[in-house]
CSV table of C-alpha atoms and ligand atoms in Angstrom, one decimal:
chain,number,residue,atom,x,y,z
A,1,MET,CA,10.8,-22.1,-19.8
A,2,GLN,CA,8.5,-24.1,-22.0
A,3,ILE,CA,6.9,-22.3,-24.9
A,4,THR,CA,3.1,-22.6,-24.8
A,5,ARG,CA,0.5,-21.8,-27.6
A,6,PRO,CA,-0.8,-18.2,-27.4
A,7,ARG,CA,-4.0,-17.7,-25.2
A,8,GLY,CA,-7.1,-18.4,-27.2
A,9,THR,CA,-5.6,-20.8,-29.6
A,10,SER,CA,-6.0,-24.5,-29.7
A,11,ASP,CA,-3.9,-27.5,-31.0
A,12,ILE,CA,-6.3,-29.9,-32.6
A,13,LEU,CA,-5.0,-33.4,-32.0
A,14,PRO,CA,-5.6,-36.8,-33.5
A,15,GLY,CA,-8.8,-38.1,-32.0
A,16,THR,CA,-10.3,-34.6,-32.7
A,17,THR,CA,-9.0,-34.0,-36.1
A,18,GLU,CA,-11.2,-36.9,-37.3
A,19,LYS,CA,-14.1,-35.0,-36.1
A,20,TRP,CA,-13.1,-32.0,-38.0
A,21,GLN,CA,-12.8,-34.1,-41.1
A,22,VAL,CA,-16.4,-35.3,-40.6
A,23,ILE,CA,-17.8,-31.7,-40.1
A,24,GLU,CA,-15.8,-30.5,-43.1
A,25,GLN,CA,-16.7,-33.3,-45.4
A,26,THR,CA,-20.3,-32.8,-44.5
A,27,MET,CA,-19.9,-29.1,-45.4
A,28,HIS,CA,-18.5,-30.0,-48.8
A,29,ARG,CA,-21.2,-32.5,-49.5
A,30,ILE,CA,-24.1,-30.2,-48.6
A,31,CYS,CA,-22.7,-27.2,-50.4
A,32,ARG,CA,-22.4,-29.4,-53.6
A,33,GLU,CA,-26.0,-30.3,-53.2
A,34,TYR,CA,-27.1,-26.8,-52.8
A,35,ALA,CA,-24.7,-25.8,-55.8
A,36,TYR,CA,-22.2,-23.6,-53.8
A,37,ARG,CA,-18.6,-23.7,-54.9
A,38,GLU,CA,-15.6,-23.3,-52.7
A,39,ILE,CA,-13.4,-20.2,-52.7
A,40,ARG,CA,-10.2,-19.8,-50.7
A,41,THR,CA,-9.0,-16.3,-49.9
A,42,PRO,CA,-6.0,-15.0,-48.0
A,43,ILE,CA,-5.8,-15.3,-44.2
A,44,PHE,CA,-4.6,-11.7,-44.1
A,45,GLU,CA,-6.0,-8.6,-46.0
A,46,HIS,CA,-5.3,-5.0,-46.1
A,47,THR,CA,-6.8,-3.5,-42.9
A,48,GLU,CA,-8.9,-1.0,-44.8
A,49,LEU,CA,-11.0,-3.9,-46.2
A,50,PHE,CA,-12.4,-4.5,-42.7
A,51,LEU,CA,-12.5,-0.9,-41.6
A,52,ARG,CA,-14.8,-0.2,-44.5
A,53,GLY,CA,-16.4,-3.7,-44.8
A,54,VAL,CA,-17.2,-4.7,-41.3
A,55,GLY,CA,-17.6,-1.0,-39.9
A,56,GLU,CA,-15.5,1.3,-37.9
A,57,THR,CA,-18.0,1.3,-35.0
A,58,THR,CA,-18.2,-2.4,-34.5
A,59,ASP,CA,-16.6,-4.2,-31.6
A,60,ILE,CA,-14.6,-6.3,-34.1
A,61,VAL,CA,-12.9,-3.3,-35.7
A,62,GLU,CA,-12.7,-1.3,-32.5
A,63,LYS,CA,-11.3,-3.9,-30.1
A,64,GLU,CA,-10.7,-7.2,-31.8
A,65,MET,CA,-8.6,-7.1,-34.9
A,66,TYR,CA,-5.0,-8.4,-35.1
A,67,THR,CA,-3.5,-5.7,-37.1
A,68,PHE,CA,0.2,-5.0,-37.7
A,69,LEU,CA,2.5,-3.2,-40.1
A,70,ASP,CA,4.4,-5.6,-42.5
A,71,LYS,CA,7.9,-4.9,-43.4
A,72,GLY,CA,6.8,-2.7,-46.2
A,73,GLY,CA,4.8,-0.5,-43.8
A,74,ARG,CA,1.4,-1.6,-45.0
A,75,SER,CA,-1.3,-2.1,-42.4
A,76,ILE,CA,-2.3,-5.7,-42.5
A,77,THR,CA,-5.1,-7.6,-40.6
A,78,LEU,CA,-5.7,-11.2,-40.0
A,79,ARG,CA,-9.2,-11.7,-41.2
A,80,PRO,CA,-11.7,-11.5,-38.4
A,81,GLU,CA,-14.5,-12.8,-40.6
A,82,ALA,CA,-14.7,-13.9,-44.3
A,83,THR,CA,-17.6,-12.0,-45.8
A,84,ALA,CA,-15.6,-8.7,-46.6
A,85,ALA,CA,-12.7,-10.8,-48.0
A,86,VAL,CA,-15.0,-13.0,-50.2
A,87,ALA,CA,-16.8,-9.8,-51.6
A,88,ARG,CA,-13.3,-8.3,-52.2
A,89,ALA,CA,-12.3,-11.4,-54.2
A,90,TYR,CA,-15.6,-11.2,-56.1
A,91,LEU,CA,-14.9,-7.7,-57.3
A,92,GLU,CA,-11.1,-8.2,-57.8
A,93,ASN,CA,-11.6,-11.4,-59.9
A,94,LYS,CA,-14.6,-9.9,-61.8
A,95,LEU,CA,-16.9,-12.7,-60.8
A,96,PHE,CA,-19.7,-10.1,-61.7
A,97,ALA,CA,-18.9,-10.8,-65.3
A,98,GLN,CA,-20.0,-14.5,-64.9
A,99,PRO,CA,-23.6,-15.6,-64.9
A,100,GLN,CA,-25.2,-14.5,-61.6
A,101,PRO,CA,-25.8,-15.4,-58.9
A,102,ILE,CA,-22.4,-16.5,-57.7
A,103,LYS,CA,-22.8,-19.0,-54.8
A,104,LEU,CA,-19.7,-19.4,-52.8
A,105,TYR,CA,-18.4,-21.0,-49.6
A,106,CYS,CA,-15.2,-21.3,-47.6
A,107,VAL,CA,-13.9,-22.6,-44.4
A,108,GLY,CA,-10.8,-21.7,-42.5
A,109,PRO,CA,-9.4,-19.8,-39.3
A,110,MET,CA,-10.7,-16.4,-38.3
A,111,PHE,CA,-9.0,-14.2,-35.8
A,112,ARG,CA,-10.5,-12.0,-33.1
A,113,TYR,CA,-8.8,-10.6,-30.0
A,114,ASP,CA,-11.8,-11.8,-27.9
A,115,ARG,CA,-12.0,-12.8,-24.2
A,116,PRO,CA,-11.3,-16.5,-24.4
A,117,GLN,CA,-13.8,-18.9,-22.8
A,118,ALA,CA,-15.7,-22.1,-23.8
A,119,GLY,CA,-16.6,-21.7,-27.4
A,120,ARG,CA,-14.8,-18.3,-27.8
A,121,LEU,CA,-11.3,-18.3,-29.1
A,122,ARG,CA,-8.8,-15.9,-30.7
A,123,GLN,CA,-8.2,-18.2,-33.4
A,124,PHE,CA,-11.4,-20.1,-34.5
A,125,HIS,CA,-12.9,-21.5,-37.6
A,126,GLN,CA,-15.9,-20.6,-39.7
A,127,PHE,CA,-17.9,-22.4,-42.4
A,128,ASP,CA,-18.9,-19.4,-44.4
A,129,VAL,CA,-21.5,-19.2,-47.2
A,130,GLU,CA,-22.2,-16.2,-49.5
A,131,VAL,CA,-24.5,-15.5,-52.5
A,132,PHE,CA,-23.7,-12.5,-54.6
A,133,GLY,CA,-26.2,-11.1,-57.3
A,134,ALA,CA,-29.5,-12.3,-55.9
A,135,ALA,CA,-31.8,-9.7,-54.5
A,136,GLY,CA,-34.9,-11.9,-54.0
A,137,PRO,CA,-36.0,-13.3,-50.6
A,138,GLY,CA,-35.6,-16.9,-51.9
A,139,ALA,CA,-31.8,-16.5,-51.6
A,140,ASP,CA,-32.2,-15.5,-48.0
A,141,ALA,CA,-34.4,-18.5,-47.3
A,142,GLU,CA,-31.9,-20.8,-49.2
A,143,VAL,CA,-28.8,-19.8,-47.0
A,144,ILE,CA,-31.0,-20.2,-43.9
A,145,ALA,CA,-32.1,-23.6,-45.0
A,146,LEU,CA,-28.6,-24.7,-45.8
A,147,ALA,CA,-27.3,-23.6,-42.5
A,148,MET,CA,-30.2,-25.4,-40.7
A,149,ASP,CA,-29.8,-28.5,-42.8
A,150,TYR,CA,-26.0,-28.7,-42.3
A,151,LEU,CA,-26.5,-28.6,-38.4
A,152,ALA,CA,-29.2,-31.1,-38.4
A,153,ARG,CA,-27.2,-33.5,-40.5
A,154,LEU,CA,-24.4,-33.3,-38.0
A,155,GLY,CA,-26.9,-34.2,-35.5
A,156,LEU,CA,-27.2,-31.0,-33.4
A,157,LYS,CA,-30.7,-30.8,-31.7
A,158,ASP,CA,-32.8,-28.0,-30.1
A,159,LEU,CA,-31.4,-25.1,-32.1
A,160,GLN,CA,-33.4,-22.0,-32.3
A,161,LEU,CA,-33.4,-19.9,-35.4
A,162,HIS,CA,-34.0,-16.2,-34.7
A,163,ILE,CA,-34.7,-13.9,-37.6
A,164,ASN,CA,-35.3,-10.2,-38.0
A,165,SER,CA,-35.2,-7.5,-40.6
A,166,VAL,CA,-32.9,-4.5,-39.9
A,167,GLY,CA,-34.2,-2.6,-43.0
A,168,CYS,CA,-32.5,-0.8,-45.7
A,169,PRO,CA,-30.6,2.6,-45.4
A,170,GLU,CA,-33.9,4.3,-46.2
A,171,CYS,CA,-35.9,3.0,-43.4
A,172,ARG,CA,-32.9,3.1,-41.1
A,173,GLN,CA,-32.8,6.8,-41.3
A,174,VAL,CA,-35.8,6.9,-38.9
A,175,LEU,CA,-34.6,4.4,-36.3
A,176,PRO,CA,-31.4,5.9,-34.9
A,177,GLU,CA,-33.3,9.2,-34.1
A,178,LYS,CA,-36.3,7.3,-32.6
A,179,LEU,CA,-33.9,5.2,-30.5
A,180,ARG,CA,-31.8,8.2,-29.3
A,181,THR,CA,-35.0,10.0,-28.2
A,182,TYR,CA,-36.2,6.9,-26.4
A,183,LEU,CA,-32.8,6.3,-24.7
A,184,ALA,CA,-32.1,10.0,-23.8
A,185,GLY,CA,-34.0,9.7,-20.7
A,186,GLN,CA,-32.2,6.5,-19.4
A,187,VAL,CA,-28.7,7.2,-20.3
A,188,GLY,CA,-27.6,6.8,-16.6
A,189,ASP,CA,-28.7,3.3,-16.5
A,190,LEU,CA,-26.9,2.2,-19.6
A,191,CYS,CA,-23.6,0.3,-19.5
A,192,GLY,CA,-20.5,2.3,-20.5
A,193,ASP,CA,-20.3,0.7,-24.0
A,194,CYS,CA,-24.0,1.6,-24.7
A,195,ARG,CA,-23.4,5.2,-23.6
A,196,THR,CA,-20.9,5.6,-26.3
A,197,ARG,CA,-23.1,3.6,-28.8
A,198,ILE,CA,-26.0,6.1,-28.5
A,199,ASP,CA,-24.2,8.6,-30.8
A,200,ARG,CA,-22.4,6.2,-33.0
A,201,ASN,CA,-24.4,3.2,-33.4
A,202,PRO,CA,-27.5,3.2,-31.1
A,203,LEU,CA,-28.9,0.0,-32.8
A,204,ARG,CA,-26.2,-2.0,-30.9
A,205,VAL,CA,-27.9,-1.1,-27.6
A,206,LEU,CA,-30.7,-3.5,-28.6
A,207,ASP,CA,-28.6,-6.5,-28.4
A,208,CYS,CA,-26.4,-5.6,-25.5
A,209,LYS,CA,-26.0,-8.6,-23.0
A,210,ASN,CA,-26.0,-6.3,-20.0
A,211,GLU,CA,-29.1,-6.9,-17.9
A,212,LYS,CA,-30.0,-3.2,-17.5
A,213,CYS,CA,-29.5,-2.4,-21.1
A,214,ARG,CA,-31.7,-5.4,-21.9
A,215,ASP,CA,-34.4,-4.2,-19.7
A,216,ILE,CA,-34.3,-0.7,-21.4
A,217,GLY,CA,-34.1,-2.4,-24.7
A,218,ARG,CA,-37.3,-4.4,-24.2
A,219,GLU,CA,-39.4,-1.3,-24.6
A,220,ALA,CA,-37.3,0.4,-27.2
A,221,PRO,CA,-38.4,0.9,-30.9
A,222,THR,CA,-37.0,-1.7,-33.2
A,223,PRO,CA,-36.0,-2.0,-36.9
A,224,LEU,CA,-39.2,-3.9,-37.5
A,225,ASP,CA,-41.3,-0.9,-36.3
A,226,CYS,CA,-39.6,1.2,-39.0
A,227,LEU,CA,-39.5,-0.9,-42.1
A,228,CYS,CA,-40.4,0.7,-45.5
A,229,THR,CA,-42.9,-1.2,-47.5
A,230,ALA,CA,-40.4,-2.9,-49.8
A,231,CYS,CA,-38.5,-4.2,-46.8
A,232,ALA,CA,-41.6,-5.4,-45.0
A,233,GLU,CA,-42.6,-7.3,-48.1
A,234,HIS,CA,-39.2,-8.9,-48.4
A,235,PHE,CA,-39.3,-10.0,-44.8
A,236,GLU,CA,-42.7,-11.4,-45.3
A,237,GLN,CA,-41.6,-13.4,-48.3
A,238,VAL,CA,-38.6,-14.8,-46.4
A,239,ARG,CA,-40.9,-16.0,-43.7
A,240,ARG,CA,-43.2,-17.4,-46.2
A,241,GLN,CA,-40.4,-19.4,-47.8
A,242,LEU,CA,-39.1,-20.6,-44.4
A,243,ASP,CA,-42.7,-21.8,-43.7
A,244,LEU,CA,-42.8,-23.6,-47.0
A,245,LEU,CA,-39.6,-25.3,-46.2
A,246,LYS,CA,-40.9,-26.1,-42.7
A,247,ILE,CA,-38.1,-24.5,-41.1
A,248,GLY,CA,-39.2,-23.2,-37.6
A,249,TYR,CA,-38.1,-19.7,-36.4
A,250,VAL,CA,-38.7,-17.0,-33.9
A,251,VAL,CA,-39.0,-13.4,-35.1
A,252,ASN,CA,-36.8,-11.5,-32.7
A,253,PRO,CA,-37.2,-7.7,-33.4
A,254,ARG,CA,-34.2,-6.9,-31.1
A,255,LEU,CA,-31.8,-9.1,-33.1
A,256,VAL,CA,-29.2,-6.7,-34.6
A,257,ARG,CA,-25.9,-8.3,-35.6
A,258,GLY,CA,-22.5,-7.1,-34.6
A,259,LEU,CA,-21.3,-6.2,-38.0
A,260,ASP,CA,-22.4,-3.0,-39.9
A,261,TYR,CA,-23.1,-4.4,-43.3
A,262,TYR,CA,-26.4,-5.9,-42.8
A,263,THR,CA,-29.6,-4.8,-44.6
A,264,ARG,CA,-33.0,-6.4,-44.4
A,265,THR,CA,-32.7,-10.1,-43.3
A,266,ALA,CA,-30.6,-10.8,-40.2
A,267,PHE,CA,-30.5,-14.1,-38.4
A,268,GLU,CA,-28.8,-16.1,-35.7
A,269,ILE,CA,-28.9,-19.8,-34.9
A,270,LEU,CA,-28.8,-20.3,-31.1
A,271,PHE,CA,-28.4,-23.1,-28.7
A,272,SER,CA,-29.4,-22.6,-25.0
A,273,GLU,CA,-26.9,-23.3,-22.4
A,274,SER,CA,-27.8,-23.0,-18.7
A,275,GLY,CA,-30.2,-20.3,-19.5
A,276,ALA,CA,-27.8,-18.2,-21.7
A,277,GLN,CA,-28.3,-18.2,-25.4
A,278,ASN,CA,-25.2,-18.8,-27.6
A,279,ALA,CA,-24.8,-18.4,-31.3
A,280,VAL,CA,-23.6,-21.3,-33.4
A,281,GLY,CA,-23.9,-19.3,-36.5
A,282,GLY,CA,-25.4,-16.1,-37.9
A,283,GLY,CA,-25.8,-14.1,-41.0
A,284,GLY,CA,-28.1,-12.0,-43.2
A,285,ARG,CA,-28.3,-9.8,-46.1
A,286,TYR,CA,-25.8,-7.1,-47.0
A,287,ASP,CA,-26.9,-5.3,-50.1
A,288,GLY,CA,-24.6,-2.3,-49.5
A,289,LEU,CA,-21.4,-4.1,-48.9
A,290,MET,CA,-19.9,-4.1,-52.3
A,291,GLU,CA,-20.4,-0.4,-52.8
A,292,THR,CA,-18.8,0.2,-49.3
A,293,ILE,CA,-15.6,-1.6,-50.4
A,294,GLY,CA,-15.5,0.1,-53.8
A,295,GLY,CA,-17.5,-1.9,-56.2
A,296,ALA,CA,-20.9,-1.4,-58.0
A,297,SER,CA,-24.1,-2.2,-56.2
A,298,VAL,CA,-24.4,-6.0,-55.9
A,299,PRO,CA,-26.8,-7.7,-53.4
A,300,GLY,CA,-25.5,-10.4,-51.1
A,301,VAL,CA,-26.6,-12.7,-48.5
A,302,GLY,CA,-24.8,-15.3,-46.3
A,303,PHE,CA,-23.9,-16.7,-43.0
A,304,ALA,CA,-21.1,-18.1,-41.0
A,305,ILE,CA,-21.1,-21.1,-38.5
A,306,GLY,CA,-18.5,-21.3,-35.8
A,307,LEU,CA,-17.0,-24.9,-36.1
A,308,GLU,CA,-15.6,-25.0,-32.5
A,309,ARG,CA,-19.1,-24.1,-31.3
A,310,VAL,CA,-20.6,-26.9,-33.5
A,311,LEU,CA,-18.2,-29.4,-31.8
A,312,LEU,CA,-19.0,-27.9,-28.4
A,313,VAL,CA,-22.7,-28.3,-28.8
A,314,LEU,CA,-22.3,-31.9,-30.2
A,315,GLU,CA,-20.4,-32.8,-27.1
A,316,ARG,CA,-22.7,-31.1,-24.7
A,317,GLN,CA,-25.6,-32.9,-26.4
A,318,GLY,CA,-23.8,-36.3,-26.2
A,319,VAL,CA,-23.8,-36.7,-30.0
A,320,SER,CA,-20.9,-38.7,-31.4
A,321,LEU,CA,-19.9,-38.3,-35.0
A,322,GLU,CA,-19.2,-41.3,-37.1
A,323,THR,CA,-15.4,-41.2,-37.7
A,324,ALA,CA,-13.3,-43.6,-39.7
A,325,ALA,CA,-11.2,-45.9,-37.7
A,326,PRO,CA,-7.6,-44.7,-37.7
A,327,LEU,CA,-6.2,-48.3,-37.9
A,328,GLU,CA,-7.8,-51.3,-39.4
A,329,ALA,CA,-5.1,-53.8,-39.6
A,330,PHE,CA,-1.6,-54.4,-38.0
A,331,VAL,CA,1.1,-56.5,-39.3
A,332,ALA,CA,3.1,-58.3,-36.5
A,333,VAL,CA,6.5,-59.4,-37.6
A,334,ALA,CA,7.9,-62.6,-36.2
A,335,GLY,CA,11.3,-64.1,-37.1
A,336,GLU,CA,13.0,-63.2,-40.2
A,337,THR,CA,9.9,-62.3,-42.2
A,338,ASP,CA,10.6,-58.5,-42.8
A,339,GLU,CA,10.2,-58.7,-46.5
A,340,LEU,CA,6.9,-60.6,-46.4
A,341,ALA,CA,5.6,-58.1,-43.8
A,342,THR,CA,6.5,-55.1,-46.1
A,343,ARG,CA,4.7,-56.8,-49.1
A,344,LEU,CA,1.6,-57.6,-47.1
A,345,LEU,CA,1.4,-54.1,-45.7
A,346,ALA,CA,1.5,-52.7,-49.3
A,347,ASP,CA,-1.2,-55.1,-50.4
A,348,LEU,CA,-3.4,-54.0,-47.5
A,349,ARG,CA,-3.0,-50.4,-48.3
A,350,LYS,CA,-3.7,-51.0,-51.9
A,351,GLU,CA,-7.0,-52.5,-50.8
A,352,GLY,CA,-7.8,-49.3,-49.1
A,353,VAL,CA,-7.2,-50.7,-45.5
A,354,ALA,CA,-5.7,-48.4,-43.0
A,355,ALA,CA,-2.8,-50.5,-42.1
A,356,ASP,CA,0.5,-50.2,-40.0
A,357,ARG,CA,3.3,-52.6,-39.0
A,358,ASP,CA,6.1,-52.7,-36.5
A,359,TYR,CA,9.3,-51.1,-37.1
A,360,THR,CA,10.8,-51.1,-33.8
A,361,GLY,CA,12.0,-54.6,-33.8
A,362,ARG,CA,10.2,-55.5,-30.6
A,363,SER,CA,9.1,-59.0,-29.8
A,364,LEU,CA,6.0,-60.6,-31.0
A,365,LYS,CA,4.5,-60.4,-27.6
A,366,ALA,CA,5.2,-56.7,-27.3
A,367,GLN,CA,3.8,-56.1,-30.8
A,368,MET,CA,0.6,-57.9,-29.8
A,369,LYS,CA,0.4,-55.9,-26.7
A,370,TYR,CA,0.9,-52.7,-28.8
A,371,ALA,CA,-1.8,-53.9,-31.2
A,372,GLY,CA,-4.3,-54.5,-28.3
A,373,LYS,CA,-3.7,-50.9,-27.1
A,374,THR,CA,-4.6,-49.5,-30.5
A,375,ARG,CA,-7.8,-51.4,-30.6
A,376,VAL,CA,-7.1,-52.6,-34.1
A,377,PRO,CA,-9.7,-55.1,-35.2
A,378,VAL,CA,-7.3,-57.4,-37.1
A,379,VAL,CA,-3.7,-58.4,-36.8
A,380,VAL,CA,-1.8,-60.2,-39.4
A,381,ILE,CA,1.1,-62.3,-38.0
A,382,THR,CA,4.0,-63.1,-40.4
A,383,GLY,CA,5.9,-66.3,-38.9
A,384,GLU,CA,8.8,-68.1,-40.5
A,385,ASP,CA,7.1,-71.5,-40.7
A,386,GLU,CA,4.0,-70.1,-42.2
A,387,ALA,CA,5.8,-68.0,-44.7
A,388,ALA,CA,7.6,-71.0,-45.8
A,389,ARG,CA,4.2,-72.6,-46.6
A,390,GLY,CA,3.0,-69.4,-48.3
A,391,VAL,CA,0.6,-68.5,-45.6
A,392,ALA,CA,0.3,-65.9,-42.7
A,393,VAL,CA,-1.9,-65.9,-39.6
A,394,VAL,CA,-4.9,-63.6,-39.5
A,395,ARG,CA,-6.2,-62.9,-35.9
A,396,ASP,CA,-9.6,-61.5,-35.4
A,397,MET,CA,-8.9,-59.3,-32.2
A,398,ALA,CA,-12.5,-59.2,-31.0
A,399,THR,CA,-12.9,-63.1,-30.9
A,400,GLY,CA,-9.3,-64.1,-30.5
A,401,GLU,CA,-9.8,-66.5,-33.6
A,402,GLN,CA,-6.7,-67.2,-35.7
A,403,THR,CA,-6.8,-68.6,-39.2
A,404,GLU,CA,-4.1,-69.3,-41.7
A,405,VAL,CA,-4.7,-67.6,-44.9
A,406,PRO,CA,-2.6,-67.8,-48.2
A,407,VAL,CA,-0.5,-64.7,-48.6
A,408,GLU,CA,-2.2,-63.7,-51.7
A,409,LEU,CA,-5.6,-63.7,-50.1
A,410,ILE,CA,-4.7,-61.8,-46.9
A,411,ALA,CA,-5.8,-58.3,-48.0
A,412,GLU,CA,-9.1,-59.4,-49.1
A,413,ARG,CA,-9.7,-61.4,-45.9
A,414,VAL,CA,-8.6,-58.5,-43.8
A,415,ARG,CA,-11.0,-56.1,-45.6
A,416,THR,CA,-13.9,-58.4,-44.9
A,417,LEU,CA,-12.9,-58.8,-41.3
A,418,SER,CA,-12.3,-55.1,-40.6
A,419,GLY,CA,-15.8,-54.5,-42.0
A,420,ARG,CA,-14.8,-52.5,-45.1
B,501,HAM,P1,-20.5,-13.6,-36.7
B,501,HAM,O1,-21.8,-13.6,-36.0
B,501,HAM,O2,-19.5,-12.5,-36.3
B,501,HAM,O3,-20.7,-13.4,-38.2
B,501,HAM,O4,-19.8,-14.9,-36.6
B,501,HAM,C1,-20.4,-16.2,-37.0
B,501,HAM,C2,-20.2,-17.2,-36.1
B,501,HAM,O5,-18.8,-17.4,-35.8
B,501,HAM,C3,-20.7,-17.1,-34.8
B,501,HAM,O6,-22.1,-17.4,-34.6
B,501,HAM,C4,-19.9,-18.0,-33.8
B,501,HAM,O7,-20.3,-19.3,-34.0
B,501,HAM,C5,-18.5,-17.9,-34.5
B,501,HAM,N1,-17.7,-17.0,-33.7
B,501,HAM,C6,-17.6,-15.8,-33.8
B,501,HAM,N2,-16.6,-15.3,-33.0
B,501,HAM,C7,-16.1,-16.4,-32.4
B,501,HAM,C8,-14.9,-16.6,-31.4
B,501,HAM,N3,-14.3,-15.6,-30.9
B,501,HAM,N4,-14.6,-17.9,-31.1
B,501,HAM,C9,-15.4,-18.9,-31.7
B,501,HAM,N5,-16.3,-18.8,-32.6
B,501,HAM,C10,-16.6,-17.6,-32.9
B,501,HAM,C11,-19.8,-13.2,-39.2
B,501,HAM,O8,-18.6,-13.4,-39.0
B,501,HAM,C12,-20.4,-13.0,-40.6
B,501,HAM,N6,-19.3,-12.8,-41.5
B,501,HAM,C13,-21.4,-13.8,-41.0
B,501,HAM,C14,-22.0,-13.7,-42.4
B,501,HAM,C15,-21.6,-14.3,-43.6
B,501,HAM,N7,-22.9,-12.7,-42.7
B,501,HAM,C16,-23.1,-12.8,-44.0
B,501,HAM,N8,-22.3,-13.7,-44.5
């Protein structure tokens, strides 16, 4: 029986990897402009980090983690998200001792035992951004601006930014009770998940996807109704900064995110698809996270964008990314000119041309046919007669025009022809 890849994972093949390179290069470039620096943390962490960081009552921790015991009997989890891990790295490497704030980003695979469907995988990739040590609303606005700027640069259109404030622990003492009281009379109409959420995490009822729960949620009290003065002022300032940056948004009082660490600002970037809304990215402020995982109090704010979703939206919107041509020149070897072909190939590559040659010993005709299939723009043909005269033939594959070019000028000519 043939062995296949595990459900919910994907092989990213040539043709698509070039697109990944573009979205990653764009990410590196924009992070440099916004003065964020890359961090790389392990793919697996101690399970405890996510239990405490992400929260024990979240779907991620309750249902979706890839957790196993290693050979030393330690409980290990493949990271389902990056924030808790980056926060751990900040503490462990004493980044708090450096000038604050610390602005970081990372990219890589995350793992969630989710129900696979279009744009939802069990191994997926996130571009993740985190700022530590900046409590002001400007930091919230900056990460939102970075996320929106990145998606716009890639060419995504018609995205909606939803923002909300989920308040601080102080104002959040009020909301769960209010919610429980409101929901008490309607328990019978809630879905099974929400019934259990009433006790443990009633806020989650507000963003349940179930139609009936949504109807009930529409009239329910929201975090915005319960904000303390400081949180209300913070939210007001974030909105003002977004206005200043001309970033459009919708205030969605029912936006509560699926991770427990958020305080104050929460946001999601949505694209609509046959009526349903889907998130390309999301994030927010998490001023209590560091303490939850054993550090001193350090404010934080950030977001993550799902890269598979970015590619999906680009495809649905018919946007093509400008990828580099995989092959710019092909050297076709005729007669006994192997050494010349090897030399020319090396010259081409030194000029920065993506070049290849034949190694199979097939006929010139077969080599030309192969070159045609690769859609390479230029073929260099090394024939014996020409080699004896110190030249080779350069063929422009678009026009079919062939010119003899002195061997030492070939690389330069090809570079011009291939548009580099
Ligand atoms: P999240 O909303 O859980 O937030 O995930 C962020 C993004 O990752 C989603 O909007 C989506 O694009 C993508 N994503 C999530 N699950 C899957 C999946 N199963 N398959 C494909 N894509 C997926 C976080 O992870 C937070 N750590 C974000 C954050 C950073 N908050 C503050 N800093």
